[in-house]
Amino acid sequence: MTMVGRDSESAAVLGLTSGVLILTGEPGAGKSTLLGLAADRHRGRVLRMTGSESEANLTFAGLHQLLRPVLGETAGLSARQRSALLGAIGLGDAEPHDTGLADAEPHDTDLGDAEPHDTDLGDAEPHDTGLRRAEPGGVDSGHGGPPDRLLLGVALLNLLSDLARRSPVLVVADDVQWIDAGSLELLAFAARRIGDEPLAVLAAARDTAGEGTRGGATAPFSGFPLRTLGPLDATAAGLLLDRQPHPPTGRGRLRILDQAAGNPLALVELARANGARGADSADSAEAELLPPTDRLMRVFAADLDALPEATRQALLLVAADDRAVAGRVEALAPAEAAGLLRLTGGGHDGWRARFRHPLIRSAIYHSAPLAARRRAHRDLAALLGAEPDRRAWHLAAAAEGPDEEIAAALEESAARARGRGGYTAATTALERAAELSPGRRDRARRLVAAAGVAVSTGQPHWVRGLAARAAELTDDPALSAEASLRVGQVLTLSTEHDTALSLLLRAAEDPGLRRVALASASVAGFYSGDEEYRLAVRARAQDDPWTLAVTDPTAHRSERVAAIPALVERADGDPARLISLGAMAWLLDETALAVRIFDDALHRWRLGGTLPIGLGCSAGWAYLDHGLWAQARTAAVNSNSAGAGLPHLDAAARSLEAAALALTGRTDEARTAGSAALALVDPHRSRAVAVRARWALGMAAVADGDHVGAYEQFRLLFTADGDPVHYACSFPGVAELAAAAVRTGHGTEAAAIVERTADRLAEDPSPRIRILIHRARALLDPAHAEPHFAAALAEPEGGQWPFERAQLLLDHAEWLRRRHRITEARHQLNTALETFRRLGARPWIDRTQAELRAAGIESAPTSPDALTSLSPQQQHIIRLAARGLSNREIGERLFLSPRTVGSHLYRSFPKLGVTARSQLRDLIEASCPS
């Protein structure tokens, strides 16, 4: 099989043996044909998932298609993963059919595996940055609730990886725009974690730019390699026409070429219609000239005229629901013979109709009168008593006006969808239920409920639209307040912090929503950094320690720190609350405690509850400050909004990644990431992100020895008057500002800012701030530096920030050497060098070695600690393996297949100079920050 004008695209799909490729294009561009070509030529197993309009709102319908042929192989998964997968597709805890292929993963050399602990994801609000607080008593608690989509994603990844170990696997996903959101997200989750195994995902989606596809249903595939199928050129279009059974000529040919505009399907179908009408009528000047979409719809609908009435009736039913084939196979036979559709299945899973192209299905459905369509839906609903979700949707499609019974059925369907993690389906069901509600208050109530669920889809425009429609229907203060809350919550994750704050403060006027609204408002205020809003939220916080800490982490700091242990105990293992408390500890400069809380929270979240799409930039910054740079970069990757239209969250992730890259000396990449972060937001309205991005850019300049550039960036952390641009994020840059200032002649200006900062924080400074202030003063006033160096180095909590302590040692050593106190300087330099090597801070390693040479010591040829020569992902794998986790357990934590984990370990062992897993513990203990 060859495709005219698609040589490069054909080569791309046939050459896909591992990884992901997404095909896009208008209907009829040839996407499905390319998928069929790849499937036919694939030398291995092909699994399929095809979107269907009738099942777009049925959670995990696509996953069911994908898993049907391999249910037996799920026996190789852990019991929890298997139960999750089978439960998601409605099979409960039933044992899969044993095919004899589902063997446990073998124990290989020293990279073997054990039965895993499982992970979880479910009903958290998406894109959690670590500062969001869960609503009290709500579904964010992580106890029970919907199935964990992270667990499902890891289970699907492990299943596909196991299959690929036996034979190459190609997953073909067609009509992605109609695959239910839950299935699509799981497939995208697994696709993002394909390693070097013979596993490939080939997907096709309509080019839906500007169409508002189901609240962003295709967003999970954002960022994958993409190939767009454009129109055929004139030569290829002419060749395709020439290959048709009745090639058009003359005026008819020109008309077809003009109106088809290079669309292969349109060319073929119009040529077929031209041949059926005959050359004379086709060449007539009175022939209709229709817009392409209308013309194709007319062509497809015209095919129905020659079919028997029974066939047309059956076609309408399967157009309304492509699973409505049972009992209609004979009636559909003429349509299949005409090439309109193909019937598949017929076994245990029943028959299914697959139309030659979605436009055919659409044409069949819309060519029928509205009354006939409604009657078809009623007939289908009558047959689906055992499937309440499908029944509810057919009843809704058949409704001629408001109907409370149908609205209630949809509301129940929404609850089931949400319980299974299908937020898009649940929102859509609630939205339709609202439309069918007879009473205005019920319509408003259901729209507000839909907005609440839509927050978890991370789609601000959708939430806003639902809330706006609700506001037009009701004057109920409680509903209005909840609508404001929901819009404010989703906008907190966007760049519209001012609007979010205004809405959340309005919602806080409702006593029942006050605490959660103020908690969300404090997060928006943190991101914004606006003093007026920060003070407004703080004034209303009363005695809530978390909100007070977020809005002012420097006031009564010791009191807030002392409260954390009791708050952790009161959280009772709730990972959502623990995440918030980890963020609180980080803001209060209790970095070691923050890391411990974050580790515990994320572990609990994966094991027993819901995991947000964004793991939290606050966790990433805590890891970075604590010297766990690989984990920081992992947090940055996992905090990306995955195409959900949240530039603020993407900017936050970019700034964190930029910082980690700068510290390891990858300065070009750091500048790219930092500049991208600043380009995504307004630095005057998203001060937290802007300040962190500038800190990262400043550190990249320091790493390159560009002191002028460094000073320019660090100076932007403070206003012209010397006040912090951001009330919390600016202060960690004060010592770097001083260091750059003394090298660029700005010492006086920097000294004024340092003293202004010291005065501002004098009441109860954190150990970290005390160290940074002392370091800054020592650098700015060398004649009186010794007591400041001594005080900073004597700070007992200084080990929480290993990089900053190593910088302090290096600065002190340089000061000592210039005063010819060489022996003391050498000790400081060697200690600093050890830390820099362990961290992989290459620019600072070079600088320290230069100082050692100046002190008369030729250090042994050095390179960063062997561990830091690995990628961040490999470092994380090694650290987990050192703790005794199996390949499968590591894969579940890092969302990789066990095969990929084993491959990383195999490649990492020689670089680390170890031959056995048991040696990793000693290696890691020697490399861990104190």
Tab-separated table of C-alpha atoms in Angstrom, residues 491-498 501 523-530 646-652 655 677-694 725-726 729:
chain	number	residue	atom	x	y	z
A	491	LEU	CA	-6.922	31.250	38.249
A	492	THR	CA	-4.437	30.911	41.118
A	493	LEU	CA	-2.543	28.575	38.828
A	494	SER	CA	-2.711	31.012	35.921
A	495	THR	CA	-1.101	34.408	35.497
A	496	GLU	CA	-4.292	36.220	36.548
A	497	HIS	CA	-3.363	36.483	40.212
A	498	ASP	CA	-5.121	39.820	40.733
A	501	LEU	CA	-7.298	37.228	44.687
A	523	VAL	CA	-1.217	31.153	47.563
A	524	ALA	CA	-2.313	33.606	44.883
A	525	GLY	CA	-0.829	36.394	46.984
A	526	PHE	CA	2.441	34.516	47.258
A	527	TYR	CA	2.663	34.039	43.504
A	528	SER	CA	1.754	37.646	42.869
A	529	GLY	CA	3.961	39.143	45.564
A	530	ASP	CA	1.719	42.205	45.645
A	646	LEU	CA	-1.260	27.468	32.647
A	647	PRO	CA	1.774	29.560	31.719
A	648	HIS	CA	2.425	30.572	35.325
A	649	LEU	CA	2.917	26.963	36.345
A	650	ASP	CA	5.106	26.281	33.327
A	651	ALA	CA	7.173	29.377	34.161
A	652	ALA	CA	7.603	28.202	37.744
A	655	SER	CA	12.714	28.753	36.724
A	677	ALA	CA	10.162	31.498	32.376
A	678	LEU	CA	10.281	35.302	32.244
A	679	ALA	CA	8.685	35.305	28.808
A	680	LEU	CA	5.695	33.317	30.063
A	681	VAL	CA	4.670	35.772	32.779
A	682	ASP	CA	4.536	39.470	33.535
A	683	PRO	CA	7.401	39.919	36.028
A	684	HIS	CA	5.488	42.712	37.753
A	685	ARG	CA	2.418	40.530	38.314
A	686	SER	CA	4.058	37.152	38.968
A	687	ARG	CA	6.858	38.279	41.228
A	688	ALA	CA	7.599	34.900	42.825
A	689	VAL	CA	8.385	33.293	39.478
A	690	ALA	CA	10.201	36.350	38.152
A	691	VAL	CA	12.466	36.620	41.210
A	692	ARG	CA	13.324	32.920	41.115
A	693	ALA	CA	14.025	33.074	37.379
A	694	ARG	CA	16.314	36.084	37.856
A	725	VAL	CA	10.584	42.690	45.015
A	726	HIS	CA	9.051	39.584	46.601
A	729	CYS	CA	11.797	34.955	47.463
